[in-house]
Amino acid sequence: MRCNKRTVDPETDQTPKSHRTSLATTPAGSTGPEVKRLKRQSDISQERKDVKKKDIEDDKGEKQTDCVPQQSISLKKLWNVENSLALGKEMLPVFNKSSSSFSSSSSLQTYLPSHTVSSSSLSRSQAHKSRELSLGPNLSFLPPIEKELFTLLTDANLYCRTRRYAVAVKSLCTALQLSSKGHVLKDTHCADPSDIELVFSYIQARLVVCYLRMKKPQLALIHAHRSIQLNPSHFQNHMRQAVVYRRLGKPCQAAKSVLTADWLYCLLGGTERRISTQLKLYWQDMLCKAQLMEGISVIYTPYHGDPTAKDISQAIKTSIKQHPAFTGFIYTDPRGGHVLPQSTDWLSAGAVPQRYLITLGFRRREDGIFLKKMYSTIWPSLPDSGGKGAVLSPKQQQKEEVETQKIRDMYERILPILDLMQTTRINAGVCVGSGLIEWLQYGSLLLKLGYHREHSTILHCCQAQLTTAPYLPQISTQQENTPLISCR
């Protein structure tokens, strides 16, 4: 039987050249597996050539700085993290003081019937109460609270389970009013202020959840701040604040909040790696979205030890090379100490996260100069009316309004950048560039312009940041007493 030999048309052949070479040198008696083996050999040799070429380029200095790219996660994963850590059950430790029949560490155990007791031994009223409490929230992390307050919180939880969030908000607001009148703890003679703050923080946190479920993040924001003020060490309060910021379209502040949540969880005894991994995924996604800010470029470059002038110079060169359109003004934070979610594992004992320098490239030169003034403590002077009772001419009033509006617009562009710089760095104190002083100054400017509601929101946010500061010790001492410089 004759076999006609097929010839390959070079114009229609789609096989790579390297594969065609290996096929041409294959003996006539080679089998199919032999052809596959030769193809695989060719691919491996080509990969080795590419790796060798890449190493040569690195040696020549064409790629000396390892800039870590940020990757976002899917929206489905984002929702799963929010439902698990922000909108789900409360993860507070069990209250360990003496408790009564309501909402203490043994309250539900003593109030609910045991599974070993038959239902016939219970009266109808007891069975009804136990059935209601079994559907209610597990408030074992709260101190013993009054029965009426416990009922309101239980009703709010049941309304949330049936997705009647507006009714749940009314029940929680009634609980706040009742608590503000002093009806909080069951034993008022031995009331501890920290126990009262814990109850108020829980109510504020449930209001945040309800408003987020109702898709009203603006209303949830103030309650998120208040829950942190009352219980700043609870990581879920900061996680809820991050979700509110994400819904408001503020990824920089969201990334800053979730970084704080992850650090607090690991610092105060959290051991579940699943929770820490979910927090880092959320942090990574918010950081990726924050870097899409218009008008600036961001790169992170690793370093070892203390950042040197050579490291800063190399980071600036890399920024110019990778982002030539953002060379109006280039600034590298000389303090360093920035960490990224991909290279951070605070749960591992003795694991030191990789430190990075952050380099910002500005398209608008005036934005970079304004940032330099902030870090040099040279604050732009606000327009002064010349003292109380001074009468300004119409031209002076118009000039003052124009200058004030110009400074306000500059603040609105720079403050998100300051928040971006804090999304990868733990700040335990109040210093230049921490964002706290700058936000307070911006709030005073808004108050001068008559924006009282915005000023109040900024004050609540800054107060939440101040109450959290004692729980955020420095990761290392290398960030302290470092001179602030700017590079152009």
GROMACS .gro file of C-alpha atoms in nm:
model
  488
    1MET     CA    1   0.000   0.000   0.000
    2ARG     CA    2   0.147   0.332  -0.109
    3CYS     CA    3   0.144   0.639   0.114
    4ASN     CA    4   0.140   0.974  -0.054
    5LYS     CA    5   0.380   1.213   0.116
    6ARG     CA    6   0.212   1.542   0.207
    7THR     CA    7   0.399   1.862   0.149
    8VAL     CA    8   0.344   2.167   0.367
    9ASP     CA    9   0.270   2.495   0.199
   10PRO     CA   10   0.505   2.753   0.355
   11GLU     CA   11   0.249   3.030   0.307
   12THR     CA   12  -0.031   2.851   0.491
   13ASP     CA   13   0.180   2.680   0.756
   14GLN     CA   14   0.109   2.829   1.102
   15THR     CA   15   0.376   2.629   1.286
   16PRO     CA   16   0.645   2.841   1.455
   17LYS     CA   17   0.983   2.848   1.287
   18SER     CA   18   1.156   2.672   1.575
   19HIS     CA   19   0.898   2.392   1.559
   20ARG     CA   20   0.935   2.362   1.183
   21THR     CA   21   1.310   2.321   1.228
   22SER     CA   22   1.266   2.042   1.478
   23LEU     CA   23   1.011   1.873   1.255
   24ALA     CA   24   1.238   1.893   0.956
   25THR     CA   25   1.522   1.722   1.142
   26THR     CA   26   1.297   1.445   1.273
   27PRO     CA   27   1.378   1.101   1.130
   28ALA     CA   28   1.126   0.948   0.897
   29GLY     CA   29   1.051   0.667   1.137
   30SER     CA   30   0.977   0.895   1.433
   31THR     CA   31   0.651   0.843   1.606
   32GLY     CA   32   0.399   1.094   1.742
   33PRO     CA   33   0.542   1.100   2.101
   34GLU     CA   34   0.889   1.163   1.959
   35VAL     CA   35   0.760   1.468   1.770
   36LYS     CA   36   0.594   1.600   2.088
   37ARG     CA   37   0.916   1.549   2.282
   38LEU     CA   38   1.115   1.746   2.027
   39LYS     CA   39   0.858   2.025   2.035
   40ARG     CA   40   0.879   2.042   2.412
   41GLN     CA   41   1.259   2.049   2.394
   42SER     CA   42   1.241   2.340   2.153
   43ASP     CA   43   1.007   2.532   2.381
   44ILE     CA   44   1.232   2.478   2.683
   45SER     CA   45   1.539   2.597   2.496
   46GLN     CA   46   1.354   2.907   2.381
   47GLU     CA   47   1.244   2.983   2.741
   48ARG     CA   48   1.602   2.945   2.859
   49LYS     CA   49   1.716   3.194   2.596
   50ASP     CA   50   1.450   3.442   2.710
   51VAL     CA   51   1.553   3.406   3.075
   52LYS     CA   52   1.920   3.451   2.987
   53LYS     CA   53   1.836   3.760   2.782
   54LYS     CA   54   1.636   3.903   3.074
   55ASP     CA   55   1.926   3.843   3.315
   56ILE     CA   56   2.163   4.021   3.080
   57GLU     CA   57   1.929   4.319   3.067
   58ASP     CA   58   1.916   4.327   3.447
   59ASP     CA   59   2.295   4.322   3.465
   60LYS     CA   60   2.314   4.614   3.225
   61GLY     CA   61   2.092   4.817   3.454
   62GLU     CA   62   1.793   4.833   3.226
   63LYS     CA   63   1.574   4.680   3.494
   64GLN     CA   64   1.735   4.729   3.833
   65THR     CA   65   1.428   4.831   4.033
   66ASP     CA   66   1.157   4.581   4.110
   67CYS     CA   67   0.834   4.781   4.098
   68VAL     CA   68   0.550   4.577   4.241
   69PRO     CA   69   0.228   4.604   4.037
   70GLN     CA   70  -0.106   4.597   4.215
   71GLN     CA   71  -0.384   4.363   4.107
   72SER     CA   72  -0.753   4.399   4.176
   73ILE     CA   73  -0.982   4.113   4.274
   74SER     CA   74  -1.320   4.019   4.135
   75LEU     CA   75  -1.633   4.195   4.253
   76LYS     CA   76  -1.773   3.863   4.376
   77LYS     CA   77  -1.476   3.811   4.608
   78LEU     CA   78  -1.512   4.171   4.724
   79TRP     CA   79  -1.875   4.114   4.821
   80ASN     CA   80  -1.786   3.789   4.996
   81VAL     CA   81  -1.530   3.967   5.211
   82GLU     CA   82  -1.778   4.243   5.296
   83ASN     CA   83  -2.055   3.998   5.386
   84SER     CA   84  -1.819   3.790   5.596
   85LEU     CA   85  -1.624   4.056   5.788
   86ALA     CA   86  -1.833   4.374   5.778
   87LEU     CA   87  -2.199   4.285   5.736
   88GLY     CA   88  -2.201   3.947   5.908
   89LYS     CA   89  -2.182   3.839   6.268
   90GLU     CA   90  -1.991   4.034   6.531
   91MET     CA   91  -1.651   3.886   6.618
   92LEU     CA   92  -1.599   4.026   6.967
   93PRO     CA   93  -1.454   3.826   7.257
   94VAL     CA   94  -1.694   3.687   7.513
   95PHE     CA   95  -1.767   3.925   7.800
   96ASN     CA   96  -1.582   3.787   8.102
   97LYS     CA   97  -1.731   3.978   8.394
   98SER     CA   98  -2.013   3.864   8.621
   99SER     CA   99  -2.328   3.838   8.413
  100SER     CA  100  -2.700   3.809   8.456
  101SER     CA  101  -2.972   3.651   8.251
  102PHE     CA  102  -2.932   3.890   7.960
  103SER     CA  103  -2.642   3.915   7.713
  104SER     CA  104  -2.346   3.807   7.922
  105SER     CA  105  -2.103   3.524   7.863
  106SER     CA  106  -2.343   3.279   8.025
  107SER     CA  107  -2.667   3.466   7.965
  108LEU     CA  108  -2.791   3.270   7.669
  109GLN     CA  109  -2.669   2.946   7.821
  110THR     CA  110  -2.859   3.006   8.144
  111TYR     CA  111  -3.162   3.164   7.985
  112LEU     CA  112  -3.207   2.914   7.705
  113PRO     CA  113  -3.319   2.562   7.789
  114SER     CA  114  -3.058   2.292   7.763
  115HIS     CA  115  -3.091   2.029   7.493
  116THR     CA  116  -3.100   1.765   7.765
  117VAL     CA  117  -3.418   1.907   7.920
  118SER     CA  118  -3.740   1.784   7.766
  119SER     CA  119  -3.982   2.038   7.626
  120SER     CA  120  -4.259   1.911   7.848
  121SER     CA  121  -4.076   2.038   8.156
  122LEU     CA  122  -4.095   2.395   8.032
  123SER     CA  123  -4.390   2.619   8.070
  124ARG     CA  124  -4.544   2.788   7.769
  125SER     CA  125  -4.401   3.125   7.858
  126GLN     CA  126  -4.051   2.984   7.902
  127ALA     CA  127  -4.071   2.799   7.572
  128HIS     CA  128  -4.190   3.115   7.400
  129LYS     CA  129  -3.904   3.318   7.548
  130SER     CA  130  -3.645   3.056   7.457
  131ARG     CA  131  -3.779   3.040   7.102
  132GLU     CA  132  -3.754   3.420   7.070
  133LEU     CA  133  -3.401   3.431   7.210
  134SER     CA  134  -3.285   3.148   6.986
  135LEU     CA  135  -3.377   3.363   6.690
  136GLY     CA  136  -3.213   3.670   6.838
  137PRO     CA  137  -2.851   3.778   6.825
  138ASN     CA  138  -2.580   3.616   7.031
  139LEU     CA  139  -2.494   3.907   7.259
  140SER     CA  140  -2.250   3.715   7.477
  141PHE     CA  141  -1.983   3.977   7.403
  142LEU     CA  142  -2.189   4.253   7.571
  143PRO     CA  143  -2.216   4.322   7.944
  144PRO     CA  144  -2.548   4.250   8.120
  145ILE     CA  145  -2.793   4.502   7.973
  146GLU     CA  146  -3.147   4.597   8.062
  147LYS     CA  147  -3.430   4.378   7.943
  148GLU     CA  148  -3.599   4.648   7.736
  149LEU     CA  149  -3.274   4.731   7.557
  150PHE     CA  150  -3.209   4.363   7.496
  151THR     CA  151  -3.554   4.329   7.341
  152LEU     CA  152  -3.492   4.623   7.107
  153LEU     CA  153  -3.160   4.478   6.990
  154THR     CA  154  -3.320   4.138   6.941
  155ASP     CA  155  -3.602   4.289   6.736
  156ALA     CA  156  -3.352   4.482   6.523
  157ASN     CA  157  -3.165   4.162   6.450
  158LEU     CA  158  -3.484   3.981   6.349
  159TYR     CA  159  -3.580   4.268   6.119
  160CYS     CA  160  -3.238   4.249   5.955
  161ARG     CA  161  -3.279   3.876   5.898
  162THR     CA  162  -3.608   3.941   5.720
  163ARG     CA  163  -3.449   4.232   5.526
  164ARG     CA  164  -3.671   4.493   5.690
  165TYR     CA  165  -3.381   4.729   5.739
  166ALA     CA  166  -3.584   5.049   5.773
  167VAL     CA  167  -3.775   4.899   6.067
  168ALA     CA  168  -3.448   4.775   6.214
  169VAL     CA  169  -3.308   5.130   6.198
  170LYS     CA  170  -3.609   5.257   6.395
  171SER     CA  171  -3.555   4.991   6.660
  172LEU     CA  172  -3.184   5.075   6.686
  173CYS     CA  173  -3.256   5.449   6.708
  174THR     CA  174  -3.501   5.377   6.990
  175ALA     CA  175  -3.228   5.175   7.160
  176LEU     CA  176  -2.992   5.473   7.128
  177GLN     CA  177  -3.248   5.707   7.281
  178LEU     CA  178  -3.312   5.464   7.565
  179SER     CA  179  -2.940   5.423   7.628
  180SER     CA  180  -2.880   5.799   7.627
  181LYS     CA  181  -3.122   5.825   7.921
  182GLY     CA  182  -2.905   5.590   8.126
  183HIS     CA  183  -3.095   5.267   8.063
  184VAL     CA  184  -2.799   5.058   7.950
  185LEU     CA  185  -2.660   4.816   8.206
  186LYS     CA  186  -2.871   4.603   8.431
  187ASP     CA  187  -2.653   4.676   8.733
  188THR     CA  188  -2.626   5.056   8.735
  189HIS     CA  189  -2.447   5.069   9.070
  190CYS     CA  190  -2.129   4.907   8.935
  191ALA     CA  191  -2.138   5.054   8.586
  192ASP     CA  192  -1.806   5.060   8.402
  193PRO     CA  193  -1.770   5.335   8.136
  194SER     CA  194  -1.592   5.092   7.903
  195ASP     CA  195  -1.889   4.853   7.924
  196ILE     CA  196  -2.130   5.132   7.835
  197GLU     CA  197  -1.910   5.235   7.541
  198LEU     CA  198  -1.911   4.875   7.420
  199VAL     CA  199  -2.292   4.872   7.410
  200PHE     CA  200  -2.311   5.205   7.229
  201SER     CA  201  -2.046   5.093   6.979
  202TYR     CA  202  -2.245   4.780   6.897
  203ILE     CA  203  -2.562   4.983   6.832
  204GLN     CA  204  -2.369   5.222   6.607
  205ALA     CA  205  -2.218   4.927   6.421
  206ARG     CA  206  -2.559   4.773   6.355
  207LEU     CA  207  -2.679   5.106   6.218
  208VAL     CA  208  -2.385   5.102   5.977
  209VAL     CA  209  -2.485   4.755   5.858
  210CYS     CA  210  -2.849   4.856   5.808
  211TYR     CA  211  -2.767   5.169   5.611
  212LEU     CA  212  -2.521   4.977   5.393
  213ARG     CA  213  -2.789   4.716   5.323
  214MET     CA  214  -3.025   5.001   5.232
  215LYS     CA  215  -2.756   5.140   4.996
  216LYS     CA  216  -2.724   5.464   5.193
  217PRO     CA  217  -2.350   5.488   5.264
  218GLN     CA  218  -2.363   5.862   5.333
  219LEU     CA  219  -2.588   5.799   5.634
  220ALA     CA  220  -2.370   5.508   5.744
  221LEU     CA  221  -2.050   5.717   5.746
  222ILE     CA  222  -2.115   5.912   6.065
  223HIS     CA  223  -2.215   5.595   6.252
  224ALA     CA  224  -1.899   5.420   6.130
  225HIS     CA  225  -1.690   5.702   6.278
  226ARG     CA  226  -1.880   5.686   6.607
  227SER     CA  227  -1.844   5.310   6.640
  228ILE     CA  228  -1.465   5.351   6.607
  229GLN     CA  229  -1.460   5.634   6.861
  230LEU     CA  230  -1.638   5.411   7.112
  231ASN     CA  231  -1.442   5.091   7.040
  232PRO     CA  232  -1.127   5.173   6.839
  233SER     CA  233  -0.953   4.839   6.895
  234HIS     CA  234  -1.222   4.628   6.720
  235PHE     CA  235  -1.107   4.550   6.368
  236GLN     CA  236  -1.460   4.506   6.230
  237ASN     CA  237  -1.545   4.870   6.303
  238HIS     CA  238  -1.258   4.976   6.076
  239MET     CA  239  -1.361   4.719   5.816
  240ARG     CA  240  -1.714   4.862   5.810
  241GLN     CA  241  -1.565   5.209   5.769
  242ALA     CA  242  -1.368   5.078   5.470
  243VAL     CA  243  -1.685   4.939   5.311
  244VAL     CA  244  -1.860   5.274   5.358
  245TYR     CA  245  -1.570   5.455   5.192
  246ARG     CA  246  -1.573   5.208   4.902
  247ARG     CA  247  -1.945   5.265   4.847
  248LEU     CA  248  -1.879   5.641   4.851
  249GLY     CA  249  -1.611   5.607   4.582
  250LYS     CA  250  -1.313   5.684   4.810
  251PRO     CA  251  -1.070   5.394   4.762
  252CYS     CA  252  -0.776   5.573   4.930
  253GLN     CA  253  -0.957   5.611   5.261
  254ALA     CA  254  -1.101   5.260   5.223
  255ALA     CA  255  -0.753   5.111   5.179
  256LYS     CA  256  -0.630   5.307   5.481
  257SER     CA  257  -0.916   5.173   5.696
  258VAL     CA  258  -0.875   4.810   5.593
  259LEU     CA  259  -0.498   4.831   5.655
  260THR     CA  260  -0.578   4.945   6.009
  261ALA     CA  261  -0.829   4.661   6.042
  262ASP     CA  262  -0.577   4.399   5.933
  263TRP     CA  263  -0.307   4.534   6.164
  264LEU     CA  264  -0.542   4.550   6.464
  265TYR     CA  265  -0.669   4.198   6.402
  266CYS     CA  266  -0.317   4.052   6.406
  267LEU     CA  267  -0.189   4.281   6.683
  268LEU     CA  268  -0.467   4.208   6.932
  269GLY     CA  269  -0.462   3.830   6.915
  270GLY     CA  270  -0.629   3.728   6.589
  271THR     CA  271  -0.515   3.383   6.479
  272GLU     CA  272  -0.737   3.283   6.185
  273ARG     CA  273  -0.535   3.313   5.865
  274ARG     CA  274  -0.854   3.306   5.659
  275ILE     CA  275  -0.967   3.639   5.808
  276SER     CA  276  -0.626   3.799   5.762
  277THR     CA  277  -0.612   3.677   5.401
  278GLN     CA  278  -0.956   3.823   5.328
  279LEU     CA  279  -0.853   4.157   5.478
  280LYS     CA  280  -0.539   4.164   5.264
  281LEU     CA  281  -0.738   4.084   4.950
  282TYR     CA  282  -0.969   4.376   5.022
  283TRP     CA  283  -0.670   4.598   5.101
  284GLN     CA  284  -0.504   4.496   4.774
  285ASP     CA  285  -0.813   4.577   4.568
  286MET     CA  286  -0.864   4.917   4.730
  287LEU     CA  287  -0.496   4.997   4.682
  288CYS     CA  288  -0.520   4.906   4.314
  289LYS     CA  289  -0.819   5.136   4.265
  290ALA     CA  290  -0.653   5.415   4.465
  291GLN     CA  291  -0.357   5.416   4.229
  292LEU     CA  292  -0.585   5.498   3.936
  293MET     CA  293  -0.608   5.855   4.063
  294GLU     CA  294  -0.601   6.111   3.786
  295GLY     CA  295  -0.292   6.330   3.753
  296ILE     CA  296  -0.035   6.119   3.939
  297SER     CA  297   0.167   5.801   3.899
  298VAL     CA  298   0.267   5.567   4.182
  299ILE     CA  299   0.545   5.310   4.208
  300TYR     CA  300   0.675   5.108   4.503
  301THR     CA  301   1.042   5.009   4.510
  302PRO     CA  302   1.186   4.765   4.768
  303TYR     CA  303   1.489   4.843   4.982
  304HIS     CA  304   1.676   4.683   5.269
  305GLY     CA  305   1.790   4.841   5.592
  306ASP     CA  306   1.741   5.217   5.607
  307PRO     CA  307   1.652   5.404   5.286
  308THR     CA  308   1.955   5.580   5.142
  309ALA     CA  309   1.997   5.865   4.896
  310LYS     CA  310   2.097   5.607   4.635
  311ASP     CA  311   1.770   5.419   4.683
  312ILE     CA  312   1.571   5.742   4.646
  313SER     CA  313   1.766   5.844   4.335
  314GLN     CA  314   1.710   5.502   4.178
  315ALA     CA  315   1.338   5.522   4.254
  316ILE     CA  316   1.315   5.862   4.086
  317LYS     CA  317   1.495   5.734   3.776
  318THR     CA  318   1.259   5.438   3.756
  319SER     CA  319   0.956   5.666   3.789
  320ILE     CA  320   1.081   5.886   3.504
  321LYS     CA  321   1.147   5.583   3.286
  322GLN     CA  322   0.816   5.409   3.348
  323HIS     CA  323   0.593   5.718   3.360
  324PRO     CA  324   0.742   5.985   3.132
  325ALA     CA  325   0.412   6.176   3.125
  326PHE     CA  326   0.426   6.241   3.501
  327THR     CA  327   0.751   6.431   3.537
  328GLY     CA  328   0.617   6.774   3.629
  329PHE     CA  329   0.720   6.706   3.987
  330ILE     CA  330   0.851   6.381   4.142
  331TYR     CA  331   0.845   6.312   4.513
  332THR     CA  332   0.980   6.011   4.703
  333ASP     CA  333   0.889   5.968   5.068
  334PRO     CA  334   1.236   5.943   5.230
  335ARG     CA  335   1.104   5.780   5.547
  336GLY     CA  336   1.014   5.458   5.368
  337GLY     CA  337   0.846   5.195   5.581
  338HIS     CA  338   0.567   5.123   5.335
  339VAL     CA  339   0.429   4.769   5.319
  340LEU     CA  340   0.222   4.592   5.055
  341PRO     CA  341  -0.044   4.323   5.106
  342GLN     CA  342   0.134   4.075   4.878
  343SER     CA  343   0.450   4.071   5.091
  344THR     CA  344   0.303   4.112   5.441
  345ASP     CA  345   0.226   3.831   5.684
  346TRP     CA  346   0.180   3.964   6.035
  347LEU     CA  347   0.049   3.630   6.166
  348SER     CA  348   0.382   3.455   6.112
  349ALA     CA  349   0.604   3.487   6.416
  350GLY     CA  350   0.928   3.666   6.339
  351ALA     CA  351   0.830   3.745   5.979
  352VAL     CA  352   0.947   4.094   5.883
  353PRO     CA  353   0.752   4.243   5.590
  354GLN     CA  354   0.939   4.382   5.294
  355ARG     CA  355   0.977   4.760   5.311
  356TYR     CA  356   0.912   4.984   5.011
  357LEU     CA  357   0.970   5.342   4.904
  358ILE     CA  358   0.675   5.521   4.748
  359THR     CA  359   0.742   5.756   4.457
  360LEU     CA  360   0.478   5.992   4.321
  361GLY     CA  361   0.497   6.153   3.979
  362PHE     CA  362   0.279   6.459   3.920
  363ARG     CA  363   0.148   6.581   3.591
  364ARG     CA  364   0.071   6.923   3.742
  365ARG     CA  365   0.378   7.083   3.895
  366GLU     CA  366   0.180   7.301   4.135
  367ASP     CA  367   0.030   6.992   4.302
  368GLY     CA  368   0.373   6.856   4.377
  369ILE     CA  369   0.495   7.191   4.509
  370PHE     CA  370   0.191   7.212   4.738
  371LEU     CA  371   0.273   6.864   4.873
  372LYS     CA  372   0.633   6.973   4.929
  373LYS     CA  373   0.513   7.272   5.131
  374MET     CA  374   0.305   7.041   5.348
  375TYR     CA  375   0.599   6.815   5.426
  376SER     CA  376   0.821   7.117   5.489
  377THR     CA  377   0.565   7.257   5.736
  378ILE     CA  378   0.536   7.568   5.517
  379TRP     CA  379   0.162   7.600   5.524
  380PRO     CA  380  -0.011   7.820   5.265
  381SER     CA  381  -0.152   8.115   5.453
  382LEU     CA  382  -0.528   8.142   5.443
  383PRO     CA  383  -0.673   8.480   5.345
  384ASP     CA  384  -0.706   8.705   5.650
  385SER     CA  385  -0.978   8.965   5.679
  386GLY     CA  386  -0.756   9.192   5.893
  387GLY     CA  387  -0.916   9.120   6.232
  388LYS     CA  388  -1.263   9.132   6.375
  389GLY     CA  389  -1.483   9.412   6.256
  390ALA     CA  390  -1.266   9.494   5.955
  391VAL     CA  391  -1.460   9.619   5.656
  392LEU     CA  392  -1.338   9.498   5.319
  393SER     CA  393  -1.396   9.668   4.993
  394PRO     CA  394  -1.580   9.477   4.720
  395LYS     CA  395  -1.251   9.417   4.538
  396GLN     CA  396  -1.087   9.283   4.854
  397GLN     CA  397  -1.380   9.054   4.923
  398GLN     CA  398  -1.371   8.921   4.570
  399LYS     CA  399  -0.995   8.864   4.591
  400GLU     CA  400  -1.032   8.681   4.925
  401GLU     CA  401  -1.306   8.457   4.784
  402VAL     CA  402  -1.095   8.371   4.480
  403GLU     CA  403  -0.789   8.287   4.692
  404THR     CA  404  -0.990   8.079   4.938
  405GLN     CA  405  -1.157   7.883   4.659
  406LYS     CA  406  -0.820   7.823   4.495
  407ILE     CA  407  -0.673   7.685   4.818
  408ARG     CA  408  -0.982   7.470   4.870
  409ASP     CA  409  -0.949   7.319   4.524
  410MET     CA  410  -0.582   7.248   4.591
  411TYR     CA  411  -0.666   7.073   4.918
  412GLU     CA  412  -0.927   6.860   4.745
  413ARG     CA  413  -0.659   6.739   4.501
  414ILE     CA  414  -0.382   6.687   4.757
  415LEU     CA  415  -0.569   6.529   5.049
  416PRO     CA  416  -0.656   6.210   4.853
  417ILE     CA  417  -0.285   6.184   4.767
  418LEU     CA  418  -0.195   6.205   5.137
  419ASP     CA  419  -0.452   5.933   5.205
  420LEU     CA  420  -0.292   5.726   4.927
  421MET     CA  421   0.047   5.760   5.094
  422GLN     CA  422  -0.106   5.630   5.418
  423THR     CA  423  -0.265   5.323   5.256
  424THR     CA  424   0.064   5.131   5.288
  425ARG     CA  425   0.202   5.267   5.614
  426ILE     CA  426   0.103   5.231   5.979
  427ASN     CA  427   0.103   5.568   6.154
  428ALA     CA  428   0.075   5.569   6.532
  429GLY     CA  429   0.118   5.940   6.590
  430VAL     CA  430   0.029   6.283   6.463
  431CYS     CA  431   0.297   6.417   6.235
  432VAL     CA  432   0.336   6.612   5.912
  433GLY     CA  433   0.203   6.403   5.626
  434SER     CA  434  -0.007   6.175   5.846
  435GLY     CA  435  -0.318   6.339   5.700
  436LEU     CA  436  -0.470   6.433   6.035
  437ILE     CA  437  -0.332   6.787   6.057
  438GLU     CA  438  -0.405   6.849   5.691
  439TRP     CA  439  -0.765   6.731   5.720
  440LEU     CA  440  -0.821   6.947   6.027
  441GLN     CA  441  -0.691   7.250   5.844
  442TYR     CA  442  -0.913   7.171   5.549
  443GLY     CA  443  -1.207   7.137   5.788
  444SER     CA  444  -1.139   7.482   5.933
  445LEU     CA  445  -1.135   7.619   5.579
  446LEU     CA  446  -1.474   7.459   5.508
  447LEU     CA  447  -1.610   7.602   5.833
  448LYS     CA  448  -1.496   7.947   5.724
  449LEU     CA  449  -1.680   7.899   5.395
  450GLY     CA  450  -1.997   7.794   5.576
  451TYR     CA  451  -1.991   7.416   5.509
  452HIS     CA  452  -2.086   7.311   5.862
  453ARG     CA  453  -2.200   6.956   5.781
  454GLU     CA  454  -1.878   6.872   5.593
  455HIS     CA  455  -1.677   7.023   5.878
  456SER     CA  456  -1.859   6.803   6.130
  457THR     CA  457  -1.791   6.490   5.923
  458ILE     CA  458  -1.419   6.570   5.907
  459LEU     CA  459  -1.405   6.625   6.282
  460HIS     CA  460  -1.568   6.287   6.349
  461CYS     CA  461  -1.323   6.117   6.112
  462CYS     CA  462  -1.022   6.283   6.276
  463GLN     CA  463  -1.150   6.193   6.621
  464ALA     CA  464  -1.182   5.830   6.513
  465GLN     CA  465  -0.825   5.841   6.387
  466LEU     CA  466  -0.701   5.991   6.716
  467THR     CA  467  -0.875   5.728   6.929
  468THR     CA  468  -0.719   5.453   6.718
  469ALA     CA  469  -0.363   5.593   6.735
  470PRO     CA  470  -0.272   5.437   7.075
  471TYR     CA  471  -0.344   5.092   6.930
  472LEU     CA  472  -0.106   5.139   6.635
  473PRO     CA  473   0.251   5.119   6.764
  474GLN     CA  474   0.528   5.166   6.515
  475ILE     CA  475   0.630   4.850   6.330
  476SER     CA  476   0.991   4.966   6.349
  477THR     CA  477   1.182   5.265   6.476
  478GLN     CA  478   1.341   5.348   6.145
  479GLN     CA  479   1.055   5.585   6.058
  480GLU     CA  480   1.128   5.810   6.357
  481ASN     CA  481   1.347   6.120   6.342
  482THR     CA  482   1.398   6.092   5.967
  483PRO     CA  483   1.454   6.426   5.794
  484LEU     CA  484   1.187   6.516   5.541
  485ILE     CA  485   1.319   6.605   5.197
  486SER     CA  486   1.168   6.633   4.852
  487CYS     CA  487   1.321   6.542   4.521
  488ARG     CA  488   1.258   6.700   4.188
   0.00000   0.00000   0.00000
